[in-house]
Short mmCIF file of C-alpha atoms in Angstrom, two decimals:
data_model
loop_
_atom_site.label_atom_id
_atom_site.label_comp_id
_atom_site.label_asym_id
_atom_site.label_seq_id
_atom_site.Cartn_x
_atom_site.Cartn_y
_atom_site.Cartn_z
CA MET A 1 131.72 34.39 106.51
CA SER A 2 133.79 31.51 107.56
CA THR A 3 137.43 31.55 108.06
CA ALA A 4 138.18 30.01 104.74
CA TRP A 5 136.63 32.10 102.80
CA ALA A 6 138.35 35.35 104.90
CA LEU A 7 141.64 34.21 104.26
CA VAL A 8 141.20 33.86 100.24
CA ALA A 9 139.35 37.35 100.34
CA GLY A 10 141.97 38.45 102.56
CA CYS A 11 145.02 36.90 100.20
CA ALA A 12 143.24 38.39 97.02
CA VAL A 13 143.30 41.93 98.23
CA VAL A 14 146.79 41.17 99.78
CA THR A 15 148.24 40.62 96.34
CA PHE A 16 146.40 42.99 94.21
CA ALA A 17 147.49 45.57 96.32
CA ILE A 18 151.27 45.16 96.26
CA LYS A 19 151.29 44.20 92.70
CA ALA A 20 149.82 47.17 91.89
CA ALA A 21 151.70 49.71 94.08
CA GLY A 22 154.59 50.18 91.94
CA PRO A 23 152.93 50.41 88.42
CA ILE A 24 150.52 52.76 90.28
CA ALA A 25 153.57 54.69 91.92
CA LEU A 26 155.72 55.03 89.51
CA GLY A 27 153.91 54.14 85.90
CA GLY A 28 154.41 55.83 83.54
CA ARG A 29 157.15 58.16 83.45
CA GLU A 30 160.95 58.12 81.90
CA LEU A 31 163.14 57.05 85.02
CA PRO A 32 167.21 58.08 84.71
CA ALA A 33 169.84 55.88 83.24
CA ARG A 34 170.93 54.32 86.71
CA PHE A 35 167.30 53.67 87.58
CA ALA A 36 167.80 51.39 84.68
CA SER A 37 170.83 49.59 85.78
CA VAL A 38 169.40 48.82 89.24
CA VAL A 39 166.19 47.63 87.72
CA ALA A 40 168.50 45.25 85.34
CA LEU A 41 170.21 43.88 88.21
CA THR A 42 167.16 43.11 90.37
CA ALA A 43 166.58 40.16 88.76
CA PRO A 44 169.68 38.07 89.36
CA ALA A 45 169.24 39.48 93.24
CA LEU A 46 166.14 38.21 93.71
CA LEU A 47 166.30 35.31 91.59
CA ALA A 48 169.20 34.28 92.96
CA ALA A 49 167.54 34.41 96.66
CA LEU A 50 164.82 32.50 95.62
CA VAL A 51 167.35 29.49 94.58
CA ALA A 52 169.42 29.81 97.93
CA THR A 53 166.45 29.93 100.60
CA HIS A 54 164.32 27.38 98.42
CA THR A 55 167.48 24.99 98.48
CA LEU A 56 169.58 26.04 101.72
CA ALA A 57 166.71 26.65 104.21
CA ASP A 58 163.90 24.62 105.93
CA GLY A 59 162.14 27.23 106.96
CA HIS A 60 163.75 29.43 109.20
CA ARG A 61 166.82 26.64 109.86
CA LEU A 62 169.35 26.61 107.21
CA GLU A 63 170.05 22.72 106.19
CA VAL A 64 171.42 20.95 103.03
CA GLY A 65 168.69 18.88 101.88
CA ALA A 66 167.68 16.30 99.27
CA PRO A 67 166.04 19.76 97.03
CA THR A 68 169.90 21.11 97.42
CA ALA A 69 171.52 17.93 95.65
CA GLY A 70 168.52 18.11 93.41
CA VAL A 71 169.19 21.62 92.18
CA LEU A 72 172.75 20.77 92.37
CA VAL A 73 172.67 18.26 89.56
CA SER A 74 169.90 19.89 87.26
CA ALA A 75 172.71 22.36 87.18
CA LEU A 76 174.94 20.52 86.04
CA VAL A 77 172.24 19.04 83.41
CA LEU A 78 171.64 21.95 81.90
CA GLN A 79 175.54 22.99 81.22
CA ARG A 80 175.55 19.63 79.50
CA THR A 81 171.93 19.46 77.67
CA ARG A 82 171.09 22.95 77.57
CA SER A 83 167.65 21.74 78.28
CA ILE A 84 165.63 23.50 80.69
CA ALA A 85 163.18 21.02 80.94
CA TRP A 86 165.67 17.86 81.78
CA CYS A 87 167.24 20.75 84.33
CA VAL A 88 163.72 20.45 85.91
CA VAL A 89 163.03 16.74 85.65
CA SER A 90 166.16 16.23 87.13
CA ALA A 91 165.70 18.30 89.97
CA ALA A 92 162.53 16.74 91.19
CA ALA A 93 163.98 13.42 90.54
CA VAL A 94 166.99 13.51 92.52
CA THR A 95 165.20 15.32 94.95
CA ALA A 96 162.43 12.16 95.32
CA LEU A 97 164.69 9.41 94.37
CA LEU A 98 167.27 11.13 97.99
CA ARG A 99 163.39 11.38 99.92
CA ALA A 100 162.79 8.03 98.97
CA PHE A 101 165.51 5.79 100.77
CA MET B 1 166.04 38.47 77.34
CA ALA B 2 164.47 35.26 75.95
CA HIS B 3 162.43 36.95 73.04
CA GLU B 4 165.63 38.44 71.08
CA ASP B 5 166.84 37.36 67.99
CA ASP B 6 170.33 36.79 67.20
CA SER B 7 171.03 39.95 66.51
CA GLY B 8 170.15 41.30 69.92
CA GLU B 9 167.58 42.99 68.69
CA GLU B 10 163.53 43.02 69.50
CA VAL B 11 161.27 41.38 66.78
CA GLY B 12 157.67 41.16 66.24
CA THR B 13 154.19 42.94 66.77
CA PRO B 14 152.93 42.87 70.27
CA ARG B 15 150.33 40.10 69.22
CA GLU B 16 153.62 38.04 68.00
CA ARG B 17 155.63 39.24 71.41
CA PHE B 18 152.96 37.70 73.28
CA ARG B 19 152.79 34.50 71.73
CA ALA B 20 156.66 34.12 72.16
CA GLY B 21 155.32 34.42 75.61
CA VAL B 22 153.04 31.87 75.83
CA ARG B 23 155.94 29.77 74.23
CA ALA B 24 158.92 30.72 76.51
CA ALA B 25 156.43 30.12 79.33
CA VAL B 26 155.00 26.31 78.51
CA PRO B 27 158.26 24.91 80.63
CA PHE B 28 157.59 27.06 83.94
CA ALA B 29 153.76 26.43 83.33
CA LEU B 30 154.00 22.50 83.36
CA ALA B 31 155.85 22.96 86.54
CA GLY B 32 153.36 25.42 88.36
CA GLY B 33 150.72 23.13 87.33
CA LEU B 34 152.40 20.21 89.40
CA LEU B 35 153.17 22.61 92.01
CA SER B 36 149.53 24.00 92.28
CA ALA B 37 148.09 20.52 92.14
CA SER B 38 150.20 19.83 95.17
CA PHE B 39 148.75 23.16 96.46
CA GLY B 40 145.04 21.59 96.13
CA VAL B 41 146.00 18.48 98.30
CA VAL B 42 147.84 20.51 100.98
CA ALA B 43 144.98 23.16 101.08
CA GLY B 44 142.45 20.12 101.71
CA GLN B 45 144.93 18.69 104.79
CA ALA B 46 144.85 21.96 106.40
CA GLY B 47 140.91 22.22 106.36
CA LEU B 48 140.33 24.48 103.70
CA PRO B 49 136.88 23.71 101.84
CA ASP B 50 137.75 22.44 97.98
CA LEU B 51 136.28 24.92 96.36
CA ALA B 52 138.03 27.80 98.45
CA ALA B 53 141.13 26.86 97.50
CA ILE B 54 140.42 26.59 93.81
CA VAL B 55 138.85 29.92 93.73
CA MET B 56 142.54 30.74 95.82
CA SER B 57 144.26 29.79 93.22
CA LEU B 58 142.22 31.95 90.63
CA ILE B 59 142.16 34.95 92.46
CA VAL B 60 145.09 35.07 93.75
CA PHE B 61 147.98 33.16 91.83
CA ALA B 62 150.74 33.53 94.02
CA GLY B 63 152.09 29.91 95.00
CA SER B 64 154.30 30.99 97.59
CA ALA B 65 151.92 33.05 99.26
CA GLN B 66 149.39 30.81 99.17
CA PHE B 67 151.30 27.84 100.65
CA ALA B 68 152.09 30.10 103.63
CA ALA B 69 148.54 31.31 104.18
CA VAL B 70 147.34 27.62 103.89
CA ALA B 71 150.10 26.29 106.08
CA ILE B 72 149.52 29.42 108.72
CA ILE B 73 145.65 28.45 109.10
CA GLY B 74 145.96 24.49 109.27
CA ALA B 75 148.80 24.78 111.98
CA GLY B 76 145.64 26.66 114.26
CA GLY B 77 147.42 30.42 113.53
CA SER B 78 145.39 33.32 113.10
CA LEU B 79 143.90 34.79 110.12
CA GLY B 80 145.85 37.91 110.88
CA ALA B 81 149.23 35.97 111.02
CA ALA B 82 148.37 34.24 107.47
CA LEU B 83 147.28 37.30 105.82
CA VAL B 84 150.62 38.83 107.02
CA ALA B 85 152.74 36.03 106.17
CA ALA B 86 151.07 36.27 102.35
CA ALA B 87 152.09 39.91 102.46
CA LEU B 88 155.75 38.94 103.31
CA MET B 89 155.97 36.28 100.70
CA ASN B 90 154.57 37.97 98.20
CA SER B 91 156.78 41.47 98.97
CA ARG B 92 159.26 40.47 96.34
CA PHE B 93 156.35 41.78 93.60
CA LEU B 94 156.35 45.19 95.22
CA ALA B 95 160.20 45.44 94.20
CA MET B 96 159.32 43.79 90.45
CA GLY B 97 156.52 46.03 90.14
CA ILE B 98 158.73 49.21 90.91
CA ALA B 99 161.27 47.45 88.15
CA LEU B 100 158.12 47.25 85.99
CA ALA B 101 156.46 50.34 86.59
CA PRO B 102 158.20 52.40 84.03
CA SER B 103 157.44 49.93 80.87
CA LEU B 104 154.08 50.15 81.68
CA PRO B 105 151.56 52.88 79.75
CA GLY B 106 148.40 53.90 80.43
CA GLY B 107 146.49 55.66 83.80
CA PRO B 108 146.62 54.77 87.26
CA LEU B 109 144.17 51.94 86.95
CA ARG B 110 145.37 50.51 83.63
CA ARG B 111 149.30 49.99 84.89
CA ALA B 112 147.31 48.62 88.39
CA LEU B 113 145.69 45.52 86.42
CA GLN B 114 148.70 45.46 84.08
CA GLY B 115 150.84 44.53 87.14
CA GLN B 116 149.14 41.96 87.66
CA ALA B 117 149.99 39.73 85.06
CA VAL B 118 154.10 39.60 86.88
CA VAL B 119 155.34 36.03 88.13
CA ASP B 120 158.74 35.25 88.97
CA ALA B 121 159.36 33.85 85.77
CA SER B 122 157.61 35.91 83.34
CA TRP B 123 158.87 38.96 85.03
CA ALA B 124 162.71 37.70 84.80
CA MET B 125 162.17 36.73 81.03
CA ALA B 126 160.33 39.89 79.97
CA LEU B 127 163.29 42.03 81.58
CA ARG B 128 165.42 43.18 78.85
CA PRO B 129 168.78 43.89 79.03
CA ASP B 130 168.49 47.95 79.22
CA GLY B 131 166.37 47.39 82.21
CA THR B 132 162.97 48.10 80.54
CA PHE B 133 160.33 45.51 79.90
CA ASP B 134 158.76 43.95 76.98
CA ARG B 135 155.21 43.47 78.69
CA HIS B 136 153.32 42.03 75.31
CA PHE B 137 156.20 39.39 76.60
CA LEU B 138 155.17 39.47 80.00
CA PHE B 139 151.31 38.96 79.44
CA GLY B 140 151.76 36.36 76.97
CA ALA B 141 154.04 34.74 79.52
CA THR B 142 151.59 34.44 82.41
CA ALA B 143 148.60 33.71 80.49
CA PRO B 144 149.59 29.30 80.10
CA GLN B 145 150.84 29.86 84.18
CA TYR B 146 147.36 31.28 85.34
CA VAL B 147 145.39 28.36 83.24
CA ALA B 148 147.85 25.73 84.21
CA TRP B 149 147.54 27.01 88.31
CA GLY B 150 143.90 26.87 87.89
CA VAL B 151 144.02 23.41 86.06
CA GLY B 152 146.45 21.85 88.64
CA THR B 153 144.54 23.01 92.09
CA VAL B 154 141.67 21.32 90.69
CA LEU B 155 143.63 18.27 90.00
CA GLY B 156 144.98 18.26 92.96
CA VAL B 157 141.64 18.92 95.41
CA LEU B 158 140.06 15.82 92.80
CA GLY B 159 143.01 13.74 93.84
CA ARG B 160 144.14 14.40 96.82
CA SER B 161 143.62 10.46 98.25
CA VAL B 162 145.49 9.28 94.90
CA ILE B 163 149.08 11.93 95.21
CA GLY B 164 148.85 12.14 99.26
CA ASN B 165 152.36 14.17 100.06
CA ALA B 166 153.56 15.53 97.04
CA ASP B 167 156.82 16.35 98.20
CA ARG B 168 157.79 12.75 97.74
CA PHE B 169 157.87 14.13 93.80
CA GLY B 170 160.44 15.70 94.80
CA LEU B 171 158.35 18.85 92.96
CA ASP B 172 159.38 21.45 95.74
CA ALA B 173 162.54 21.30 93.61
CA VAL B 174 161.27 22.05 90.12
CA PHE B 175 161.00 25.86 91.11
CA PRO B 176 164.50 26.72 92.43
CA ALA B 177 166.02 24.50 89.24
CA PHE B 178 164.01 27.14 87.14
CA PHE B 179 165.27 30.04 88.96
CA LEU B 180 168.69 28.54 88.72
CA ALA B 181 168.24 28.03 85.16
CA LEU B 182 167.36 31.37 84.55
CA LEU B 183 169.72 32.69 86.71
CA LEU B 184 172.61 30.97 84.71
CA THR B 185 171.33 31.64 81.29
CA GLU B 186 170.37 35.38 81.82
CA ALA B 187 172.90 36.51 84.10
CA ARG B 188 176.74 36.33 82.33
CA HIS B 189 177.33 39.34 82.96
CA PRO B 190 180.65 39.83 86.10
CA ASP B 191 178.00 42.42 87.72
CA SER B 192 175.41 40.15 87.59
CA ARG B 193 177.13 37.52 88.88
CA ARG B 194 178.26 39.37 91.47
CA VAL B 195 174.89 40.91 92.47
CA ALA B 196 173.36 37.24 92.72
CA MET B 197 175.95 36.11 95.04
CA ALA B 198 175.38 39.14 97.40
CA GLY B 199 171.45 38.38 97.02
CA ALA B 200 171.95 35.01 98.05
CA ALA B 201 174.59 36.05 100.38
CA ILE B 202 171.86 38.90 102.19
CA SER B 203 168.77 36.10 101.94
CA LEU B 204 170.59 33.32 103.51
CA ALA B 205 172.17 35.42 106.38
CA LEU B 206 168.48 37.02 107.00
CA THR B 207 166.70 33.72 106.93
CA PRO B 208 167.13 32.62 110.80
CA PHE B 209 165.67 35.84 111.83
CA THR B 210 163.57 37.23 109.78
CA PRO B 211 159.59 36.39 108.81
CA ALA B 212 159.18 34.08 105.59
CA GLY B 213 159.87 36.38 102.51
CA VAL B 214 161.73 38.98 104.05
CA PRO B 215 165.20 37.75 103.01
CA ILE B 216 163.92 37.82 99.31
CA LEU B 217 162.61 40.93 99.29
CA ALA B 218 166.09 42.18 101.50
CA ALA B 219 167.94 40.59 98.58
CA SER B 220 166.69 43.19 96.01
CA VAL B 221 169.12 45.60 97.89
CA ALA B 222 172.36 44.38 96.21
CA ALA B 223 170.86 45.61 92.94
CA LEU B 224 171.94 48.86 94.11
CA TRP B 225 175.29 47.71 92.72
CA GLY B 226 173.91 49.65 89.87
CA LEU B 227 174.45 52.61 90.69
CA ARG B 228 178.33 52.61 90.68
CA THR B 229 177.74 51.58 86.62
CA ARG B 230 177.80 54.45 84.32
CA GLN B 231 176.05 52.71 81.91
CA PRO B 232 173.00 50.11 82.12
CA SER B 233 175.10 46.87 81.01
#
């Protein structure tokens, strides 16, 4: 089996296992109310981390670049238009424009 | 969150909630299709055979892990290093899976299979304010994203020579823009804002020092702020 197919199979197994771990270990039981409020807050924590690492870092280097501007503009567009579609289109367009120059 | 009526009550049969999930996920599916087209391009440049790139999207279905693994192989890294990178990029799904677990019925195998439906956008949209999840909405939201992810990869592989460097289209800004939009529309509560700021700070502080993926998982620690509150907000 070539490296490519080993990579495909390996990634599939790793991903399946990671996504299965929580539901297998903790599924089907009632958890205390405090757990619920922690869970409700994992969304803002993880989403903010995804946004921050994608817009303010390139690899291991913290940097402000074209995607930073694109995402900032998209947030303004979202506030104005309330439209996720326009928000996303503006992010890609501003980023692409800045890269073109 | 996105699947409530004006009174905040959840409505509809499982089938209706599935459909609501499908509808809510259409913009994410379109963006994901564009992103997976760029994966099709990048995978070829890294030396992955066309069929392997397509099969990878169909059975792995985890964008950041796929990009990371293929980049390492393309740069001459080992298989082991590529798999570790994929695991780290996916480690946030561990936190998401733990959060989702109490909302999944059935035995361990059935729960494990249902857990495969977790992708970032679906998970965030299916989360209710009380910390439980609407699993039918989750499944519905993931379905079009899965189809688009596969179709996009095929188009990227076929159109490799036309597309070239996908970064020049600014597609890498699409997902952070989406996640920021989700964050701004869903996280109105002051606690949510505080936790979001803390999560962003943690991830940026760790970025220079840890392998990719770790900063995002570590940011979930910020959610422990919820232990302070008396009741779910």
